[in-house]
Tab-separated table of C-alpha atoms in Angstrom:
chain	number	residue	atom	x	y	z
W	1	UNK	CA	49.969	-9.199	103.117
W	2	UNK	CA	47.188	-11.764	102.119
W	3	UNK	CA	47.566	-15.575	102.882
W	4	UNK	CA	46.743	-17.027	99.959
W	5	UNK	CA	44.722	-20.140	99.419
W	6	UNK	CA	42.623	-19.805	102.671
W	7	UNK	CA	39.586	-19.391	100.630
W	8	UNK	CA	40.547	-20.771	96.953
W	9	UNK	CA	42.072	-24.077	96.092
W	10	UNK	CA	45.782	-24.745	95.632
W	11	UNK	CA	45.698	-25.937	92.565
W	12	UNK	CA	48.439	-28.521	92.895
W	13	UNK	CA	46.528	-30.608	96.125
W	14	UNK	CA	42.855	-28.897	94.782
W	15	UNK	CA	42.368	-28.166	98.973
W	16	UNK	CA	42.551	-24.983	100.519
W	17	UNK	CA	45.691	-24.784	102.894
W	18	UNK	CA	43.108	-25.110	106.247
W	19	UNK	CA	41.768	-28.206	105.203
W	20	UNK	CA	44.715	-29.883	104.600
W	21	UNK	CA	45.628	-28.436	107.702
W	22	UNK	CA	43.125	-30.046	109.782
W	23	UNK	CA	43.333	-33.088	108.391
W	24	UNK	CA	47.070	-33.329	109.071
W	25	UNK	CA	46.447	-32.362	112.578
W	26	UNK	CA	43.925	-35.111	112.910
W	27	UNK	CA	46.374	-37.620	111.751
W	28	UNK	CA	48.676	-36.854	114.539
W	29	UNK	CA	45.547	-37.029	116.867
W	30	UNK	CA	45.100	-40.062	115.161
W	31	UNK	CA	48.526	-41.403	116.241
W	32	UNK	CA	48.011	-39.860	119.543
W	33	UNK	CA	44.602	-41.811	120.544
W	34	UNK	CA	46.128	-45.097	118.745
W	35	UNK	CA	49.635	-45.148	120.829
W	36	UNK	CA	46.905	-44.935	123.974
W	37	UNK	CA	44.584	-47.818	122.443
W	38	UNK	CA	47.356	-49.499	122.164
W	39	UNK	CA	48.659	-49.163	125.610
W	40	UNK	CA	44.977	-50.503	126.691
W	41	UNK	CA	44.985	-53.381	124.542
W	42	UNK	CA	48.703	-54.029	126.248
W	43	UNK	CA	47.017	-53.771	129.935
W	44	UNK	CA	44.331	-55.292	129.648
W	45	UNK	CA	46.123	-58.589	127.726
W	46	UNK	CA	49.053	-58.202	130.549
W	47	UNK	CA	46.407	-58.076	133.421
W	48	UNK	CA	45.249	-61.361	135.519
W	49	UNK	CA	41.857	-60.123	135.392
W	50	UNK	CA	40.139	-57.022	134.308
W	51	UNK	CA	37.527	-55.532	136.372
W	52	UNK	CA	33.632	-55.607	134.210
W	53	UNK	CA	30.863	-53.084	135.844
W	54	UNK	CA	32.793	-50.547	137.286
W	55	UNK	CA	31.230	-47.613	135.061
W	56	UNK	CA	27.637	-46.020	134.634
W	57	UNK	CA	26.167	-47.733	131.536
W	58	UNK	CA	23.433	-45.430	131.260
W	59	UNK	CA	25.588	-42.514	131.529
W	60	UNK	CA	27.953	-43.971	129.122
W	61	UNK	CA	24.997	-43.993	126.530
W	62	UNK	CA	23.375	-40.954	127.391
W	63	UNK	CA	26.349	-39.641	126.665
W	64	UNK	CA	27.773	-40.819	123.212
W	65	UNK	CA	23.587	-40.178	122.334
W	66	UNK	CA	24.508	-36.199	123.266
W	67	UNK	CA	28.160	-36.601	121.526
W	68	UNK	CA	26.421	-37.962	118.205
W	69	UNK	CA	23.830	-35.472	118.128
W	70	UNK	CA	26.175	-32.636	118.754
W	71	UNK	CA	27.813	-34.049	115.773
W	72	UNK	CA	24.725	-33.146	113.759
W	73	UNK	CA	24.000	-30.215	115.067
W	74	UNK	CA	27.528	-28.751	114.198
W	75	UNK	CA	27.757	-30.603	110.034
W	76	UNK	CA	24.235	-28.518	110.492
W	77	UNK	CA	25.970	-25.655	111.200
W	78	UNK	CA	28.611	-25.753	108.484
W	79	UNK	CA	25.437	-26.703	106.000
W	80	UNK	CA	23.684	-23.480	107.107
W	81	UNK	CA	26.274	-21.521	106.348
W	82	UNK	CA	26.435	-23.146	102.805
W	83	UNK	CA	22.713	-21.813	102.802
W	84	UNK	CA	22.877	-18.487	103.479
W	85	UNK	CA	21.268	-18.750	106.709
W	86	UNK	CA	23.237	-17.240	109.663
W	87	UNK	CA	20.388	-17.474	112.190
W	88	UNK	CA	20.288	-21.650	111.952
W	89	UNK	CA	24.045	-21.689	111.717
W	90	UNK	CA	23.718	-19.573	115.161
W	91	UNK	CA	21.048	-22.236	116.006
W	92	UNK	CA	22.676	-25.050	115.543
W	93	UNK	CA	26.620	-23.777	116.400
W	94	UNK	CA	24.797	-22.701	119.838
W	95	UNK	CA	23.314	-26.070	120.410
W	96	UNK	CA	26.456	-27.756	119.708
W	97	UNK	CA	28.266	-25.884	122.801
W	98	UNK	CA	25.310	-26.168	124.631
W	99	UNK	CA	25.469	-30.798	123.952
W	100	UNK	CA	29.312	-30.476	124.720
W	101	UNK	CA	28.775	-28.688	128.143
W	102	UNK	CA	26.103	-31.325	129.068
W	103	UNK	CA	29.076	-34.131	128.205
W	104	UNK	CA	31.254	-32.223	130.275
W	105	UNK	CA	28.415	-32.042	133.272
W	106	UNK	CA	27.875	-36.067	133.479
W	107	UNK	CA	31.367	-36.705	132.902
W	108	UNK	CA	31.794	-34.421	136.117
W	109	UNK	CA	28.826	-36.235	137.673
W	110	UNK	CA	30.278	-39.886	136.851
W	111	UNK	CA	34.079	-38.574	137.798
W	112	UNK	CA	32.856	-37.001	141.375
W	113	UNK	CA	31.045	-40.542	141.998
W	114	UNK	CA	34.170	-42.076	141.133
W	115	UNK	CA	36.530	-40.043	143.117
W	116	UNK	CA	34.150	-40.232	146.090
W	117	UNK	CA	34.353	-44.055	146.507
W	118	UNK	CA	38.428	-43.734	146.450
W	119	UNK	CA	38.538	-44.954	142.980
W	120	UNK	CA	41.101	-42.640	141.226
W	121	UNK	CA	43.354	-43.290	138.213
W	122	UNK	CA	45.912	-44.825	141.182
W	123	UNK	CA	43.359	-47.186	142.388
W	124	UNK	CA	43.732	-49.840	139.564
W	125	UNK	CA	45.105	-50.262	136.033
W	126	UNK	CA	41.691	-50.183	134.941
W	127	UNK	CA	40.439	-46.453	136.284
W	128	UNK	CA	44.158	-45.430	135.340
W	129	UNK	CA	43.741	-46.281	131.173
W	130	UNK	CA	39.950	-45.217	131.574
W	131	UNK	CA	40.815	-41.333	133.503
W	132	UNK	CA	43.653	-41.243	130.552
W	133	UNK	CA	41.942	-41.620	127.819
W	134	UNK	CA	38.742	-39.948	129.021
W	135	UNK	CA	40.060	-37.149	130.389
W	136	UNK	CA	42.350	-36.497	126.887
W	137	UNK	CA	39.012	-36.875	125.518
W	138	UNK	CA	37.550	-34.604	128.082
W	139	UNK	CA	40.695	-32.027	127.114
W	140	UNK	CA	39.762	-32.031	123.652
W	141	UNK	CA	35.519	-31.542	124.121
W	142	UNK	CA	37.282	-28.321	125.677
W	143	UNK	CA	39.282	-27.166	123.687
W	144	UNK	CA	36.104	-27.802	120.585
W	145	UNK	CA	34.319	-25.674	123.104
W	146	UNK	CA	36.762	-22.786	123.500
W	147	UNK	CA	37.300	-22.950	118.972
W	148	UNK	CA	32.893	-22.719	119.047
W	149	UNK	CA	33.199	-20.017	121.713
W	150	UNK	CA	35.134	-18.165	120.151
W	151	UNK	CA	32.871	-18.209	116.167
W	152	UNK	CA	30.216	-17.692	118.526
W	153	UNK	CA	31.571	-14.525	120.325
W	154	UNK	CA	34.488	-12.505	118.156
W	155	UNK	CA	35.382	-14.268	115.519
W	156	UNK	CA	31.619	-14.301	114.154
W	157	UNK	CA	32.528	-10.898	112.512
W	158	UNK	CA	34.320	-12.724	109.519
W	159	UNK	CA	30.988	-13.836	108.229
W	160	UNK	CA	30.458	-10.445	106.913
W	161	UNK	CA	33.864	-9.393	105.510
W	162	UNK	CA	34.904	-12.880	104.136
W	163	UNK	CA	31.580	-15.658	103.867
W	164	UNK	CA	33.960	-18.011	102.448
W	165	UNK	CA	36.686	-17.943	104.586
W	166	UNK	CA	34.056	-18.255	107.918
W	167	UNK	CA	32.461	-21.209	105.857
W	168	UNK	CA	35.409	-22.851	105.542
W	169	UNK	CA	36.911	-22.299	109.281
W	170	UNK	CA	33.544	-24.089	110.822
W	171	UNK	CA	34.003	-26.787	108.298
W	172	UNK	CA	37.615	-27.399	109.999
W	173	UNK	CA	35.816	-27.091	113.511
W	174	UNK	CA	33.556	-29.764	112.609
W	175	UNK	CA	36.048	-31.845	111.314
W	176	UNK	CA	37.733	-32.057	114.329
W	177	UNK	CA	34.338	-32.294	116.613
W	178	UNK	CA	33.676	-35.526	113.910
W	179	UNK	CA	36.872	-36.849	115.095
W	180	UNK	CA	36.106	-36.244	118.991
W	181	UNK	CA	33.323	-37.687	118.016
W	182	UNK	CA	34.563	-40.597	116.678
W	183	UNK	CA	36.884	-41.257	118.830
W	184	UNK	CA	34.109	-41.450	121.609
W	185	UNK	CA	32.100	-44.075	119.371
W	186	UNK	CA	35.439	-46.438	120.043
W	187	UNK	CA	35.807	-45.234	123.880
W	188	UNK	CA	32.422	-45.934	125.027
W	189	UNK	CA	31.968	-49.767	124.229
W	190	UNK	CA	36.001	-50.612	125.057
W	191	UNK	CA	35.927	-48.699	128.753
W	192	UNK	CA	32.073	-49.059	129.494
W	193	UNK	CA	30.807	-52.609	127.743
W	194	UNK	CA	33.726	-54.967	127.439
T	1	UNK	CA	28.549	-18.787	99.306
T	2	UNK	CA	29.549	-21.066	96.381
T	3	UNK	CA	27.177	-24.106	97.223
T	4	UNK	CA	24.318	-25.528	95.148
T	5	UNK	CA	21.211	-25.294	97.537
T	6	UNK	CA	19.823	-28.662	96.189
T	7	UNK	CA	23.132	-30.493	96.706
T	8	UNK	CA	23.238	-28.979	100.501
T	9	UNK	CA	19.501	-29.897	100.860
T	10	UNK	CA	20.244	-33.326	99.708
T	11	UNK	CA	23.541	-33.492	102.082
T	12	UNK	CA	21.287	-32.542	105.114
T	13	UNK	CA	18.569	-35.336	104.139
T	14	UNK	CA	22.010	-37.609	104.768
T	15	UNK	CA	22.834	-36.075	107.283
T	16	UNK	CA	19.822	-36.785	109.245
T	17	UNK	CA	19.581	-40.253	108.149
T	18	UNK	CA	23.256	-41.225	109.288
T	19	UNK	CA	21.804	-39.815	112.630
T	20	UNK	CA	18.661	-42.070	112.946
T	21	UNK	CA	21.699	-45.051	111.890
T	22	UNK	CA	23.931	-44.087	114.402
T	23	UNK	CA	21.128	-43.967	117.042
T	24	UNK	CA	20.332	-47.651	115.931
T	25	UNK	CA	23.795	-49.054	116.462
T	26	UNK	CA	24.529	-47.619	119.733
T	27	UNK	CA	20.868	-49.322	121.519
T	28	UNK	CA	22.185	-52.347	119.441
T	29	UNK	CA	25.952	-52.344	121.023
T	30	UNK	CA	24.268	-51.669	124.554
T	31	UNK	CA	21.732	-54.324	124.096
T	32	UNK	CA	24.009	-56.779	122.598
T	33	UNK	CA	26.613	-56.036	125.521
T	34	UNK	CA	23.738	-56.902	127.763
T	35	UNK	CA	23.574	-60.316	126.803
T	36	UNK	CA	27.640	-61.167	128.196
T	37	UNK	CA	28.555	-63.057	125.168
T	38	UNK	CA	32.056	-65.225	125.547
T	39	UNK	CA	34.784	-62.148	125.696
T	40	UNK	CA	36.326	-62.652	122.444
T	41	UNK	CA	32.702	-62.802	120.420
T	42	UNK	CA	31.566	-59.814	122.341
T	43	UNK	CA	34.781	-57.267	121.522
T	44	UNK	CA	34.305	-58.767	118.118
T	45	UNK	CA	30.792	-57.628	118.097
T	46	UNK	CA	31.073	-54.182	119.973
T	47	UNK	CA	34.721	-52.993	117.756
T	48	UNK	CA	32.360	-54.332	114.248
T	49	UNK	CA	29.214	-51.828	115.006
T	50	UNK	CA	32.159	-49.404	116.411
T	51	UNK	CA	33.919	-50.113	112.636
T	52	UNK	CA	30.683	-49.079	111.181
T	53	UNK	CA	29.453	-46.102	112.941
T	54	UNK	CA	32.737	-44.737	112.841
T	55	UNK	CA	32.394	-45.205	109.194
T	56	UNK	CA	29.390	-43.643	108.821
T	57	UNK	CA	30.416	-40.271	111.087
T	58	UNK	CA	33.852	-40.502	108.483
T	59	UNK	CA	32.390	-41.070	105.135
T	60	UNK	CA	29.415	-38.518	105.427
T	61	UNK	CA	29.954	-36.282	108.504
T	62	UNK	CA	33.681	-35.368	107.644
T	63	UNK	CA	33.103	-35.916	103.777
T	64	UNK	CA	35.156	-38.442	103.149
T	65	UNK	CA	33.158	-40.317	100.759
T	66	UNK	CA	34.321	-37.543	98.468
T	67	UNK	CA	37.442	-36.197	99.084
T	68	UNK	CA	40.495	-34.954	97.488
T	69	UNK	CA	43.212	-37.486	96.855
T	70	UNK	CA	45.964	-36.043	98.740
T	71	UNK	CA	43.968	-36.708	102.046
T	72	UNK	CA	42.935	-40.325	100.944
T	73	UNK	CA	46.790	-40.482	100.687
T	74	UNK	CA	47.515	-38.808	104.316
T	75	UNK	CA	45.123	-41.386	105.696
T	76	UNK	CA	46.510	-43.843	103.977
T	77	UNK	CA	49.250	-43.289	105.782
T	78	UNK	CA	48.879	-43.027	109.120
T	79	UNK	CA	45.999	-45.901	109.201
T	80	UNK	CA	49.503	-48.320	108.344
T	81	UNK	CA	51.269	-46.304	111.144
T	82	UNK	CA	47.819	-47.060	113.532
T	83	UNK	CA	47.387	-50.348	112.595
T	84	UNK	CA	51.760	-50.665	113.181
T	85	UNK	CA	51.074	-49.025	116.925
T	86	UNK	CA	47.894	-51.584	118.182
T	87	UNK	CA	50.350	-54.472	117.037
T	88	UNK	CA	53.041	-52.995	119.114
T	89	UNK	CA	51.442	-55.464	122.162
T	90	UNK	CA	52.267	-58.155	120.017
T	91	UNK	CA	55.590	-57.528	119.714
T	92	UNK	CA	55.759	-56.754	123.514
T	93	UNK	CA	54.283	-60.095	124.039
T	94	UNK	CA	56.634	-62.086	122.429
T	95	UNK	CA	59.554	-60.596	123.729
T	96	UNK	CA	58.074	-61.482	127.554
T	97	UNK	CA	60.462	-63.013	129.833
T	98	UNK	CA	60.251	-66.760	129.796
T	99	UNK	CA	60.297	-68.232	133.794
């Protein structure tokens, strides 16, 4: 049996049903990330005093630099696609997994430094909000790793049979990297500057 | 492939430009961080160019600047349940124990 509306547009919301999809999904993410903001903003406003220079600046930059530009790399991917091109969609799908792994790497590098001086999430209030919503973060750079993997790898072969359908599936992957994205644009001056 | 190759072309030359923006306001929150403004002017400052690039990865990254209505709609929604859940300290606040 066919699914309908994975390719065409329902015509009573003019979306096909993945789109709406994602952006549902992100809306609970949404609500997710908030409820944690929230808990932060309750923390820090509850604490005494809340600690300033515990965490790598540089790192902190280098890596929202490698999070924006992996953001490019994958709308490039989607945009290839709507070209015709399959070998820069590769390109730039590739590089995308390849920026997200070097996230991963510092965030191990900054993480080990952290654990090594004692300063887990039970150490302070602080480093208990900031391995939260980092590491939730972390989770879903992962998980946007495994979805890439996996166009990458296997489900690549749906280019061939079904253009459209493949088109629209990495559009729904880089909606979701937009929002890890942007979610990261929010985390890195709350945890890392203020 | 249903896509008009001029319309993707011009979509990319966005694309690239939101980049070179985004690159902008991130040295411009570090550097501004760097100069330890009184608390509440500097999380003013930092959540503003936040606002903005966050904008900018929304509106043309994820499309938004043209979208469907129904998702305008969705967001609608839970942006009143977001903005409900960051006042929730408020409430908490308030409802403190007076010693």
């Amino acid at each position: 049996m066919e699914i309908p509306y994975i390719v065409e547009a329902r015509p009573d919301t003019g979306l096909h049903n993945g789109k709406l999809g994602i952006w549902l999904f992100l809306a609970s993410e949404v609500m997710l990330f908030g409820a944690l903001f929230s808990t932060y903003i309750l923390l820090r406003v509850g604490a005494p005093e809340w600690p300033h220079g515990e965490l790598s600046v540089p790192l902190g930059t280098v890596n929202t630099i490698i999070l924006i530009a992996s953001s490019v790399t994958m709308v490039m991917a989607w945009a290839s696609l709507k070209l015709n091109d399959w070998g820069k969609h590769r390109l730039y799908l590739g590089l995308t997994f390849v920026l997200a792994l070097v996230f991963l790497i510092n965030k191990y590098f900054e993480y080990s430094e952290h654990f090594g001086k004692g300063e887990g999430p039970w150490h302070s209030t602080f480093f208990a909000i900031y391995f939260t919503l980092t590491g939730l973060h972390g989770l879903h750079i992962v998980g946007g790793m495994i979805v890439m993997a996996y166009f990458l790898g296997p489900g690549a072969k749906l280019w061939k049979k079904n253009p459209d359908q493949f088109a629209n599936r990495i559009e729904a992957t880089g909606l979701y990297w937009h929002f890890v994205d942007l979610v990261w644009i929010f985390l890195f001056p709350v945890l890392y500057l203020l | 492939m249903h896509a008009d190759p001029a319309e993707v072309k011009k979509s990319v030359r966005s694309y690239i430009t939101v980049f070179v923006m985004l690159m902008v306001f991130t040295v411009i929150t570090v550097a501004a961080a760097s100069f330890h403004f009184a608390v509440p002017l500097a999380i003013t400052i930092a959540l503003v160019i936040a606002t903005m690039k966050g904008s900018m990865v929304a509106g043309v990254f994820m499309h938004l600047s043209h979208e469907k209505q129904l998702i305008y709609g969705a967001l609608l929604l839970t942006f009143m349940f977001f903005v409900m859940l960051l006042f929730l300290p408020v409430l908490a606040y308030m409802d403190r124990v007076k010693y």
